[in-house]
Tab-separated table of C-alpha atoms and ligand atoms in Angstrom:
chain	number	residue	atom	x	y	z
J	1216	MET	CA	114.349	104.998	140.531
J	1217	ASP	CA	117.914	103.987	141.351
J	1218	ALA	CA	119.956	101.212	139.755
J	1219	ALA	CA	118.874	98.617	142.333
J	1220	GLU	CA	115.184	99.338	141.719
J	1221	PHE	CA	115.796	99.376	137.980
J	1222	ARG	CA	117.296	95.882	138.175
J	1223	ARG	CA	114.240	94.624	140.046
J	1224	HIS	CA	111.595	96.338	137.941
J	1225	GLY	CA	113.479	95.628	134.734
J	1226	LYS	CA	113.247	91.902	135.442
J	1227	GLU	CA	109.558	92.250	136.267
J	1228	MET	CA	108.969	94.118	133.020
J	1229	VAL	CA	110.774	91.410	131.026
J	1230	ASP	CA	108.421	88.879	132.651
J	1231	TYR	CA	105.398	91.022	131.814
J	1232	VAL	CA	106.519	91.322	128.179
J	1233	ALA	CA	107.215	87.593	127.873
J	1234	ASP	CA	103.802	86.782	129.416
J	1235	TYR	CA	102.107	89.294	127.133
J	1236	LEU	CA	103.604	87.767	123.999
J	1237	GLU	CA	103.249	84.150	125.113
J	1238	ASN	CA	99.563	84.600	125.878
J	1239	ILE	CA	98.670	87.184	123.284
J	1240	GLU	CA	96.235	84.979	121.396
J	1241	LYS	CA	93.942	84.958	124.437
J	1242	ARG	CA	93.452	88.707	124.077
J	1243	GLN	CA	90.850	90.091	121.703
J	1244	VAL	CA	92.839	91.272	118.684
J	1245	TYR	CA	90.880	94.514	118.116
J	1246	PRO	CA	89.777	96.617	121.093
J	1247	ASP	CA	86.157	97.467	121.968
J	1248	VAL	CA	86.862	101.038	123.039
J	1249	GLU	CA	85.236	104.168	121.613
J	1250	PRO	CA	87.138	107.347	120.651
J	1251	GLY	CA	88.117	109.308	123.749
J	1252	TYR	CA	88.019	106.235	126.012
J	1253	LEU	CA	91.391	106.952	127.579
J	1254	ARG	CA	90.893	110.538	128.747
J	1255	SER	CA	88.305	109.497	131.297
J	1256	LEU	CA	90.640	106.856	132.762
J	1257	ILE	CA	93.508	109.142	133.760
J	1258	PRO	CA	93.716	112.536	135.481
J	1259	GLU	CA	93.376	115.758	133.504
J	1260	GLU	CA	96.862	116.867	134.550
J	1261	ALA	CA	100.268	115.336	135.199
J	1262	PRO	CA	100.789	114.485	138.890
J	1263	GLU	CA	102.342	117.162	141.061
J	1264	GLU	CA	104.026	114.587	143.310
J	1265	ALA	CA	105.933	111.542	142.116
J	1266	GLU	CA	103.976	108.279	141.948
J	1267	SER	CA	105.405	104.830	142.538
J	1268	TYR	CA	106.408	102.455	139.781
J	1269	GLU	CA	103.823	99.985	141.095
J	1270	ASP	CA	101.082	102.585	140.537
J	1271	VAL	CA	102.187	103.125	136.963
J	1272	VAL	CA	102.447	99.411	136.199
J	1273	LYS	CA	98.963	98.760	137.599
J	1274	ASP	CA	97.564	101.107	134.980
J	1275	ILE	CA	99.014	99.199	132.033
J	1276	GLU	CA	96.199	96.641	132.190
J	1277	ARG	CA	93.573	99.185	133.297
J	1278	VAL	CA	94.320	102.044	130.886
J	1279	ILE	CA	96.539	100.875	128.042
J	1280	MET	CA	95.723	97.270	127.191
J	1281	PRO	CA	91.974	97.820	126.705
J	1282	GLY	CA	92.858	100.204	123.874
J	1283	VAL	CA	95.631	98.182	122.245
J	1284	THR	CA	95.244	96.585	118.821
J	1285	HIS	CA	97.401	93.498	119.221
J	1286	TRP	CA	99.551	93.539	116.104
J	1287	HIS	CA	101.414	90.439	117.226
J	1288	SER	CA	98.322	88.362	117.806
J	1289	PRO	CA	98.062	85.337	115.497
J	1290	TYR	CA	94.590	86.679	114.654
J	1291	PHE	CA	95.966	89.970	113.296
J	1292	TYR	CA	95.719	89.986	109.489
J	1293	ALA	CA	95.449	93.729	108.760
J	1294	TYR	CA	97.851	96.100	106.995
J	1295	PHE	CA	101.247	94.413	106.702
J	1296	PRO	CA	103.181	92.647	109.462
J	1297	THR	CA	105.356	94.599	111.842
J	1298	ALA	CA	108.387	92.687	113.024
J	1299	ASN	CA	108.914	91.517	116.546
J	1300	SER	CA	111.611	89.347	118.089
J	1301	PHE	CA	113.202	88.937	121.491
J	1302	PRO	CA	116.775	89.668	120.292
J	1303	ALA	CA	115.583	92.941	118.723
J	1304	MET	CA	113.756	93.940	121.926
J	1305	LEU	CA	116.859	93.269	124.008
J	1306	ALA	CA	118.965	95.331	121.601
J	1307	ASP	CA	116.437	98.165	121.901
J	1308	MET	CA	116.937	98.113	125.685
J	1309	LEU	CA	120.647	98.540	125.170
J	1310	CYS	CA	119.984	101.284	122.613
J	1311	GLY	CA	117.929	103.102	125.236
J	1312	ALA	CA	120.695	102.708	127.783
J	1313	ILE	CA	123.471	103.980	125.528
J	1314	GLY	CA	121.038	106.702	124.477
J	1315	CYS	CA	123.394	108.399	122.035
J	1316	ILE	CA	122.354	110.707	119.227
J	1317	GLY	CA	124.536	109.382	116.429
J	1318	PHE	CA	124.229	112.136	113.843
J	1319	SER	CA	127.935	112.027	112.951
J	1320	TRP	CA	130.816	109.612	113.287
J	1321	ALA	CA	132.237	111.642	116.159
J	1322	ALA	CA	128.868	111.786	117.935
J	1323	SER	CA	129.237	108.044	118.534
J	1324	PRO	CA	131.610	106.119	116.260
J	1325	ALA	CA	130.146	102.675	117.048
J	1326	CYS	CA	126.648	103.862	116.172
J	1327	THR	CA	127.764	105.045	112.745
J	1328	GLU	CA	130.189	102.254	111.940
J	1329	LEU	CA	127.892	99.399	112.972
J	1330	GLU	CA	125.134	100.855	110.799
J	1331	THR	CA	127.377	100.998	107.731
J	1332	VAL	CA	128.540	97.426	108.254
J	1333	MET	CA	125.036	96.098	109.015
J	1334	LEU	CA	123.719	97.630	105.789
J	1335	ASP	CA	126.580	95.909	103.965
J	1336	TRP	CA	125.729	92.586	105.662
J	1337	LEU	CA	122.083	92.952	104.750
J	1338	GLY	CA	122.919	94.127	101.221
J	1339	LYS	CA	125.006	90.976	100.777
J	1340	MET	CA	122.153	88.810	102.107
J	1341	LEU	CA	119.971	90.328	99.363
J	1342	LYS	CA	122.753	89.933	96.808
J	1343	LEU	CA	122.554	93.630	95.970
J	1344	PRO	CA	125.012	94.730	93.287
J	1345	GLU	CA	128.412	95.792	94.707
J	1346	ASP	CA	127.634	99.405	93.745
J	1347	PHE	CA	125.184	99.658	96.633
J	1348	LEU	CA	127.674	98.532	99.269
J	1349	ALA	CA	129.960	100.848	101.203
J	1350	GLY	CA	132.792	98.382	101.856
J	1351	THR	CA	135.967	100.308	102.527
J	1352	GLU	CA	136.212	101.986	99.153
J	1353	GLY	CA	132.691	101.909	97.686
J	1354	ARG	CA	130.852	104.973	96.434
J	1355	GLY	CA	127.473	103.628	97.557
J	1356	GLY	CA	126.208	102.468	100.893
J	1357	GLY	CA	123.262	102.040	103.156
J	1358	VAL	CA	121.506	103.908	105.896
J	1359	VAL	CA	118.740	103.082	108.372
J	1360	GLN	CA	115.791	105.404	107.886
J	1361	GLY	CA	112.822	105.389	110.220
J	1362	THR	CA	110.298	104.425	107.548
J	1363	ALA	CA	109.901	103.657	103.859
J	1364	SER	CA	108.067	106.979	103.530
J	1365	GLU	CA	111.202	108.833	104.607
J	1366	ALA	CA	113.349	106.784	102.235
J	1367	THR	CA	111.113	107.657	99.270
J	1368	LEU	CA	111.067	111.329	100.229
J	1369	ILE	CA	114.852	111.450	100.631
J	1370	ALA	CA	115.325	109.732	97.261
J	1371	LEU	CA	112.922	112.152	95.577
J	1372	LEU	CA	114.582	115.205	97.134
J	1373	ALA	CA	118.051	113.942	96.201
J	1374	ALA	CA	116.861	113.315	92.632
J	1375	ARG	CA	115.323	116.795	92.516
J	1376	SER	CA	118.532	118.408	93.666
J	1377	LYS	CA	120.562	116.352	91.160
J	1378	ILE	CA	118.429	117.246	88.127
J	1379	ILE	CA	118.421	120.934	89.055
J	1380	LYS	CA	122.232	120.952	89.222
J	1381	LEU	CA	122.433	119.055	85.937
J	1382	ILE	CA	120.149	121.475	84.109
J	1383	GLN	CA	121.776	124.548	85.596
J	1384	ALA	CA	125.211	123.279	84.532
J	1385	ASP	CA	124.030	123.631	80.902
J	1386	HIS	CA	121.681	126.600	81.465
J	1387	PRO	CA	123.070	128.746	84.297
J	1388	ASP	CA	120.361	131.338	83.638
J	1389	ARG	CA	117.493	128.959	84.502
J	1390	SER	CA	116.239	129.511	88.022
J	1391	GLU	CA	115.568	126.682	90.458
J	1392	THR	CA	111.931	127.768	90.750
J	1393	ASP	CA	111.469	127.666	86.996
J	1394	ILE	CA	112.943	124.148	86.799
J	1395	ILE	CA	110.877	122.826	89.731
J	1396	THR	CA	107.620	123.904	88.087
J	1397	LYS	CA	108.486	121.648	85.122
J	1398	LEU	CA	109.622	118.601	87.082
J	1399	VAL	CA	107.528	115.475	87.044
J	1400	ALA	CA	107.867	112.301	89.105
J	1401	TYR	CA	106.133	108.951	88.470
J	1402	SER	CA	104.964	105.894	90.311
J	1403	SER	CA	102.627	102.973	89.777
J	1404	ASP	CA	98.901	103.596	90.185
J	1405	GLN	CA	99.244	100.893	92.864
J	1406	ALA	CA	102.039	102.658	94.767
J	1407	HIS	CA	101.642	103.331	98.473
J	1408	SER	CA	100.179	106.705	99.414
J	1409	SER	CA	103.536	107.671	100.926
J	1410	VAL	CA	104.932	107.977	97.393
J	1411	GLU	CA	102.317	110.523	96.345
J	1412	ARG	CA	102.935	112.274	99.641
J	1413	ALA	CA	106.662	112.493	98.883
J	1414	GLY	CA	105.694	114.401	95.727
J	1415	LEU	CA	103.479	116.744	97.734
J	1416	ILE	CA	106.172	117.414	100.320
J	1417	GLY	CA	108.817	117.751	97.614
J	1418	GLY	CA	106.646	120.260	95.752
J	1419	VAL	CA	106.740	118.402	92.434
J	1420	ARG	CA	104.113	116.975	90.102
J	1421	MET	CA	103.546	113.278	90.664
J	1422	LYS	CA	101.901	111.148	87.983
J	1423	LYS	CA	100.594	107.625	88.323
J	1424	ILE	CA	101.439	105.152	85.574
J	1425	ARG	CA	98.724	102.705	84.657
J	1426	THR	CA	99.413	99.122	85.568
J	1427	ASP	CA	98.663	96.009	83.532
J	1428	LYS	CA	96.339	93.140	84.435
J	1429	LYS	CA	98.822	91.907	87.023
J	1430	PHE	CA	98.917	95.383	88.630
J	1431	SER	CA	102.459	95.804	87.368
J	1432	VAL	CA	103.932	98.868	85.636
J	1433	ARG	CA	105.443	97.818	82.304
J	1434	GLY	CA	108.083	99.604	80.246
J	1435	ASP	CA	105.708	100.594	77.438
J	1436	ALA	CA	103.321	102.347	79.800
J	1437	LEU	CA	106.107	104.469	81.271
J	1438	LYS	CA	107.620	105.204	77.851
J	1439	LYS	CA	104.322	106.502	76.493
J	1440	VAL	CA	103.804	108.948	79.381
J	1441	LEU	CA	107.428	110.111	79.179
J	1442	GLU	CA	107.050	110.932	75.492
J	1443	GLU	CA	103.851	112.904	76.122
J	1444	ASP	CA	105.369	114.787	79.033
J	1445	ARG	CA	108.605	115.643	77.242
J	1446	ALA	CA	106.558	116.892	74.281
J	1447	ALA	CA	104.607	119.109	76.725
J	1448	GLY	CA	107.867	120.656	77.977
J	1449	LEU	CA	107.945	118.819	81.294
J	1450	ILE	CA	111.105	117.374	82.831
J	1451	PRO	CA	110.751	113.749	84.015
J	1452	PHE	CA	113.271	113.183	86.826
J	1453	PHE	CA	112.107	110.447	89.234
J	1454	PHE	CA	110.373	107.099	89.051
J	1455	CYS	CA	109.420	105.104	92.126
J	1456	ALA	CA	108.960	101.417	91.321
J	1457	THR	CA	107.174	99.200	93.803
J	1458	LEU	CA	108.147	95.613	94.464
J	1459	GLY	CA	105.286	94.217	96.517
J	1460	THR	CA	102.435	96.728	96.329
J	1461	THR	CA	100.256	97.333	99.362
J	1462	PRO	CA	96.917	96.211	97.870
J	1463	SER	CA	98.069	92.987	96.177
J	1464	CYS	CA	101.866	92.511	96.486
J	1465	ALA	CA	102.311	93.149	92.742
J	1466	PHE	CA	105.757	93.741	91.275
J	1467	ASP	CA	106.604	96.475	88.773
J	1468	CYS	CA	108.687	95.174	85.887
J	1469	ILE	CA	112.000	96.788	86.822
J	1470	THR	CA	113.972	94.888	84.188
J	1471	GLU	CA	111.984	96.886	81.583
J	1472	LEU	CA	111.654	100.115	83.564
J	1473	GLY	CA	115.270	100.351	84.726
J	1474	PRO	CA	116.904	100.689	81.291
J	1475	ILE	CA	114.324	103.334	80.305
J	1476	CYS	CA	115.027	105.357	83.446
J	1477	ASN	CA	118.785	105.059	82.915
J	1478	ALA	CA	118.543	106.162	79.280
J	1479	GLU	CA	116.296	109.106	80.205
J	1480	LYS	CA	118.431	110.123	83.214
J	1481	ILE	CA	115.519	109.513	85.555
J	1482	TRP	CA	116.350	108.497	89.123
J	1483	MET	CA	114.809	105.081	89.794
J	1484	HIS	CA	113.958	104.404	93.404
J	1485	ILE	CA	112.612	100.997	94.428
J	1486	ASP	CA	110.121	100.739	97.271
J	1487	ALA	CA	110.052	97.110	98.428
J	1488	ALA	CA	108.844	98.004	101.926
J	1489	TYR	CA	107.127	94.695	102.639
J	1490	ALA	CA	108.345	92.189	100.057
J	1491	GLY	CA	112.041	93.110	100.278
J	1492	SER	CA	112.729	90.720	103.154
J	1493	ALA	CA	111.891	87.739	100.930
J	1494	PHE	CA	114.848	88.491	98.651
J	1495	ILE	CA	117.224	86.933	101.192
J	1496	CYS	CA	115.923	83.556	99.920
J	1497	PRO	CA	117.535	82.502	96.641
J	1498	GLU	CA	114.180	81.268	95.287
J	1499	PHE	CA	112.680	84.780	95.652
J	1500	ARG	CA	115.768	86.765	94.625
J	1501	PRO	CA	114.885	86.712	90.887
J	1502	LEU	CA	112.033	89.104	91.772
J	1503	LEU	CA	114.712	91.688	92.527
J	1504	ASN	CA	116.421	91.329	89.143
J	1505	GLY	CA	116.695	94.796	87.624
J	1506	VAL	CA	117.808	96.407	90.895
J	1507	GLU	CA	121.123	97.003	89.128
J	1508	PHE	CA	119.407	99.832	87.193
J	1509	ALA	CA	118.161	101.576	90.348
J	1510	ASP	CA	119.719	104.611	91.984
J	1511	SER	CA	118.241	103.769	95.367
J	1512	PHE	CA	116.549	100.783	96.957
J	1513	ASN	CA	114.600	100.458	100.181
J	1514	PHE	CA	112.781	97.862	102.251
J	1515	ASN	CA	111.617	97.528	105.831
J	1516	PRO	CA	113.293	94.854	107.963
J	1517	HIS	CA	110.794	96.150	110.525
J	1518	LYS	CA	108.015	94.555	108.516
J	1519	TRP	CA	109.112	90.993	107.860
J	1520	LEU	CA	112.682	90.468	109.029
J	1521	LEU	CA	112.300	90.228	112.797
J	1522	VAL	CA	113.815	93.646	113.547
J	1523	ASN	CA	111.357	95.695	115.583
J	1524	PHE	CA	110.125	99.063	114.307
J	1525	ASP	CA	111.782	101.360	113.346
J	1526	CYS	CA	114.244	99.995	110.834
J	1527	SER	CA	113.911	100.873	107.173
J	1528	ALA	CA	116.988	99.933	105.173
J	1529	MET	CA	117.916	102.197	102.270
J	1530	TRP	CA	120.835	101.911	99.864
J	1531	VAL	CA	122.138	104.329	97.258
J	1532	LYS	CA	124.556	103.710	94.451
J	1533	LYS	CA	126.223	107.108	94.769
J	1534	ARG	CA	126.103	108.387	98.306
J	1535	SER	CA	127.383	111.764	97.095
J	1536	ASP	CA	123.955	112.269	95.445
J	1537	ILE	CA	122.283	112.211	98.852
J	1538	ILE	CA	124.973	113.922	100.881
J	1539	GLY	CA	125.295	116.649	98.249
J	1540	ALA	CA	121.583	117.374	98.373
J	1541	PHE	CA	121.221	118.077	102.092
J	1542	LYS	CA	124.628	119.169	103.379
J	1543	MET	CA	124.799	121.794	106.138
J	1544	GLU	CA	128.023	122.386	108.038
J	1545	PRO	CA	127.590	124.433	111.214
J	1546	LEU	CA	130.766	124.646	113.244
J	1547	TYR	CA	129.290	122.841	116.252
J	1548	LEU	CA	128.686	119.665	114.208
J	1549	LYS	CA	132.115	119.496	112.565
J	1550	HIS	CA	134.764	117.015	113.630
J	1551	ASP	CA	138.352	116.185	112.737
J	1552	HIS	CA	137.670	113.081	110.618
J	1553	GLN	CA	134.840	114.252	108.426
J	1554	GLU	CA	136.931	115.077	105.373
J	1555	SER	CA	139.096	111.971	105.695
J	1556	GLY	CA	136.849	109.896	103.417
J	1557	LEU	CA	136.906	107.122	106.019
J	1558	VAL	CA	133.771	108.010	107.936
J	1559	THR	CA	130.083	108.506	107.294
J	1560	ASP	CA	128.094	111.299	108.867
J	1561	TYR	CA	124.518	110.044	108.615
J	1562	ARG	CA	123.060	113.450	109.444
J	1563	HIS	CA	123.520	114.266	105.733
J	1564	TRP	CA	121.413	111.252	104.695
J	1565	GLN	CA	118.174	112.099	106.475
J	1566	ILE	CA	115.766	114.861	107.471
J	1567	PRO	CA	116.264	114.999	111.258
J	1568	LEU	CA	119.615	115.585	112.846
J	1569	GLY	CA	119.186	113.115	115.697
J	1570	ARG	CA	119.175	109.380	115.211
J	1571	ARG	CA	119.021	106.326	117.467
J	1572	PHE	CA	121.450	103.407	117.569
J	1573	ARG	CA	119.095	101.305	115.441
J	1574	SER	CA	121.745	99.064	113.932
J	1575	LEU	CA	122.167	97.344	117.306
J	1576	LYS	CA	118.898	95.489	116.819
J	1577	MET	CA	119.959	94.433	113.318
J	1578	TRP	CA	123.225	93.116	114.737
J	1579	PHE	CA	121.482	91.118	117.467
J	1580	VAL	CA	118.888	89.673	115.077
J	1581	PHE	CA	121.305	88.827	112.248
J	1582	ARG	CA	123.688	87.078	114.648
J	1583	MET	CA	121.108	85.253	116.731
J	1584	TYR	CA	119.066	83.945	113.782
J	1585	GLY	CA	121.829	83.711	111.182
J	1586	LEU	CA	120.971	83.901	107.497
J	1587	LYS	CA	119.593	80.355	107.626
J	1588	GLY	CA	117.277	81.192	110.510
J	1589	LEU	CA	116.004	84.306	108.757
J	1590	GLN	CA	115.414	82.360	105.541
J	1591	ALA	CA	113.548	79.669	107.485
J	1592	TYR	CA	111.377	82.394	109.056
J	1593	ILE	CA	110.495	83.827	105.608
J	1594	ARG	CA	109.759	80.368	104.234
J	1595	LYS	CA	107.923	79.134	107.351
J	1596	GLY	CA	105.840	75.986	106.390
J	1597	SER	CA	108.567	73.338	106.218
J	1598	ASN	CA	108.845	70.585	103.613
J	1599	GLU	CA	108.050	68.034	106.326
J	1600	LEU	CA	104.850	69.848	107.260
J	1601	ASN	CA	103.712	69.982	103.635
J	1602	GLU	CA	104.504	66.280	103.200
J	1603	THR	CA	102.415	65.416	106.271
J	1604	LEU	CA	99.564	67.563	104.991
J	1605	LEU	CA	99.613	65.792	101.631
J	1606	LYS	CA	99.563	62.381	103.339
J	1607	ARG	CA	96.512	63.418	105.355
J	1608	ILE	CA	94.729	64.830	102.314
J	1609	ASN	CA	95.261	61.679	100.315
J	1610	SER	CA	94.459	59.264	103.144
J	1611	ALA	CA	91.158	61.068	103.804
J	1612	ARG	CA	90.215	59.931	100.257
J	1613	LYS	CA	87.940	62.925	99.616
J	1614	ILE	CA	90.235	64.539	97.034
J	1615	HIS	CA	93.431	63.371	95.373
J	1616	LEU	CA	96.622	65.390	94.807
J	1617	VAL	CA	100.231	64.741	93.848
J	1618	PRO	CA	103.261	66.785	94.924
J	1619	CYS	CA	106.232	68.290	93.070
J	1620	GLN	CA	109.587	69.835	93.966
J	1621	LEU	CA	110.256	73.508	93.148
J	1622	ALA	CA	113.695	74.912	93.992
J	1623	GLY	CA	114.070	72.443	96.854
J	1624	LYS	CA	110.558	72.990	98.184
J	1625	PHE	CA	107.935	70.286	98.565
J	1626	VAL	CA	104.889	71.746	96.829
J	1627	LEU	CA	101.306	70.477	96.746
J	1628	ARG	CA	99.952	70.653	93.203
J	1629	PHE	CA	96.276	71.319	92.663
J	1630	ALA	CA	95.334	70.682	89.045
J	1631	VAL	CA	91.766	70.936	87.810
J	1632	CYS	CA	91.542	67.766	85.691
J	1633	ALA	CA	88.042	66.372	85.134
J	1634	ARG	CA	85.601	67.614	82.476
J	1635	THR	CA	82.942	67.506	85.165
J	1636	THR	CA	84.723	69.783	87.684
J	1637	GLU	CA	82.734	72.894	88.607
J	1638	SER	CA	83.605	75.828	90.818
J	1639	ARG	CA	81.697	74.279	93.741
J	1640	HIS	CA	84.004	71.229	93.667
J	1641	VAL	CA	87.062	73.449	93.876
J	1642	GLN	CA	85.526	75.446	96.745
J	1643	GLU	CA	84.734	72.237	98.596
J	1644	ALA	CA	88.254	70.918	98.038
J	1645	TRP	CA	89.714	74.172	99.331
J	1646	CYS	CA	87.580	73.983	102.511
J	1647	HIS	CA	88.714	70.406	103.027
J	1648	ILE	CA	92.413	71.289	102.589
J	1649	SER	CA	92.067	74.319	104.899
J	1650	HIS	CA	90.382	72.180	107.541
J	1651	LEU	CA	93.117	69.502	107.443
J	1652	ALA	CA	95.851	72.148	107.453
J	1653	SER	CA	94.322	73.871	110.502
J	1654	GLU	CA	94.094	70.554	112.341
J	1655	LEU	CA	97.714	69.830	111.558
J	1656	LEU	CA	98.881	73.272	112.697
J	1657	GLN	CA	96.958	72.964	115.957
J	1658	GLU	CA	98.750	69.746	116.763
J	1659	LEU	CA	102.163	71.393	116.481
J	1660	PRO	CA	103.967	72.221	119.742
J	1661	HIS	CA	103.814	75.998	120.383
H	1783	PLP	N1	105.517	101.321	100.689
H	1783	PLP	C1	104.780	100.205	100.696
H	1783	PLP	C2	104.753	99.324	99.479
H	1783	PLP	C3	104.040	99.863	101.846
H	1783	PLP	O1	103.271	98.765	101.847
H	1783	PLP	C4	104.106	100.702	102.978
H	1783	PLP	C5	103.366	100.374	104.199
H	1783	PLP	O2	102.772	99.342	104.372
H	1783	PLP	C6	104.885	101.861	102.904
H	1783	PLP	C7	105.575	102.138	101.748
H	1783	PLP	C8	104.995	102.802	104.065
H	1783	PLP	O3	105.787	102.237	105.059
H	1783	PLP	P1	106.398	103.095	106.248
H	1783	PLP	O4	105.440	103.022	107.376
H	1783	PLP	O5	107.692	102.420	106.577
H	1783	PLP	O6	106.591	104.488	105.767
């Protein structure tokens, strides 16, 4: 394919993508295929002779689409969302074209520098404490990891390396192996499986702390386990708090847990993979209070902030903790500016060496939506829509509600008032409200 053909087919592909997304709700959200369906639809071996682009494109609908689960269908309610926006897709095209492998500043200065600045922009949107920002003189900073799983693993490995150095500074005779066998990491019993997996990969014990009735880890629960483990000669070194758990979006109480971790010299990592995007709205930001006690914090803009996969934003308070844990310096990766203190070499912050220019899609999305646009996306349902819904509910005369204002939001209050109200009345009312809300939403222009 030459540049002229690329121009033509590129435009056709943009049309195909736009049609796909515009009409996605007409497709069945979950495919009918059985395991192995695809093998029978394509040859056993790669073609010897080149095929045409038209031949390949024809097979998208024949081979691929029948086996696609349409994550961006309005009927998709599984797992968590994965982000999708046109600005991010366009940025990904550019990323593919530049096609750099930005493992160090010198390997592509724009790739590194834009990432550092985008993580500062996003950190400021979340009102993260200054300590987490790189700025021009900060000791912290952010990085784009591929996934929250990688962020947790990196945090755990950095914490492991830090505690080993700390212990060996006082006891030079203690071997690394001996220390590792005593290390213990903790998470909520509601934490995502990737946290337990980080413990497995990191070769350390991982214990689950029992949550309370709201599925939240409280300070007392952690304290009790720490006391037992210290008494048994173990070395607690890492706690992964979850803000927005996978089963029920519960929040660990980091304002209680943080001070305990700090006092016990335990690295606190926060996994806010899904819920983190909401903290850009001032009314949700209080849920992040306590982040000031954390050593590292992570969430996935690729879940709920309109930046297509993969984009997992991770910040650390002391970047030297991470860089110090994984530093390798072969001659072929060195460059003239690396000791200047002015540049970041992200290869030290992650497991692979290679990395894509992922900050481009953040830059496109942040600029083309603006903070206000992103906040509106998180909030969705506007005040006007809620007001209209309330009018319809009350004019239908079946049930009666009054509204209130909470932090600038028009909220429909549902109070159970009468002595005679039973569960069936509430169920009926809920069906009625859902029905009116669906009608209203269907009338909206798409
Ligand atoms: N943490 C939480 C709370 C999650 O809900 C998820 C996935 O849904 C993950 C971690 C793993 O995310 P990733 O695919 O980015 O590793």
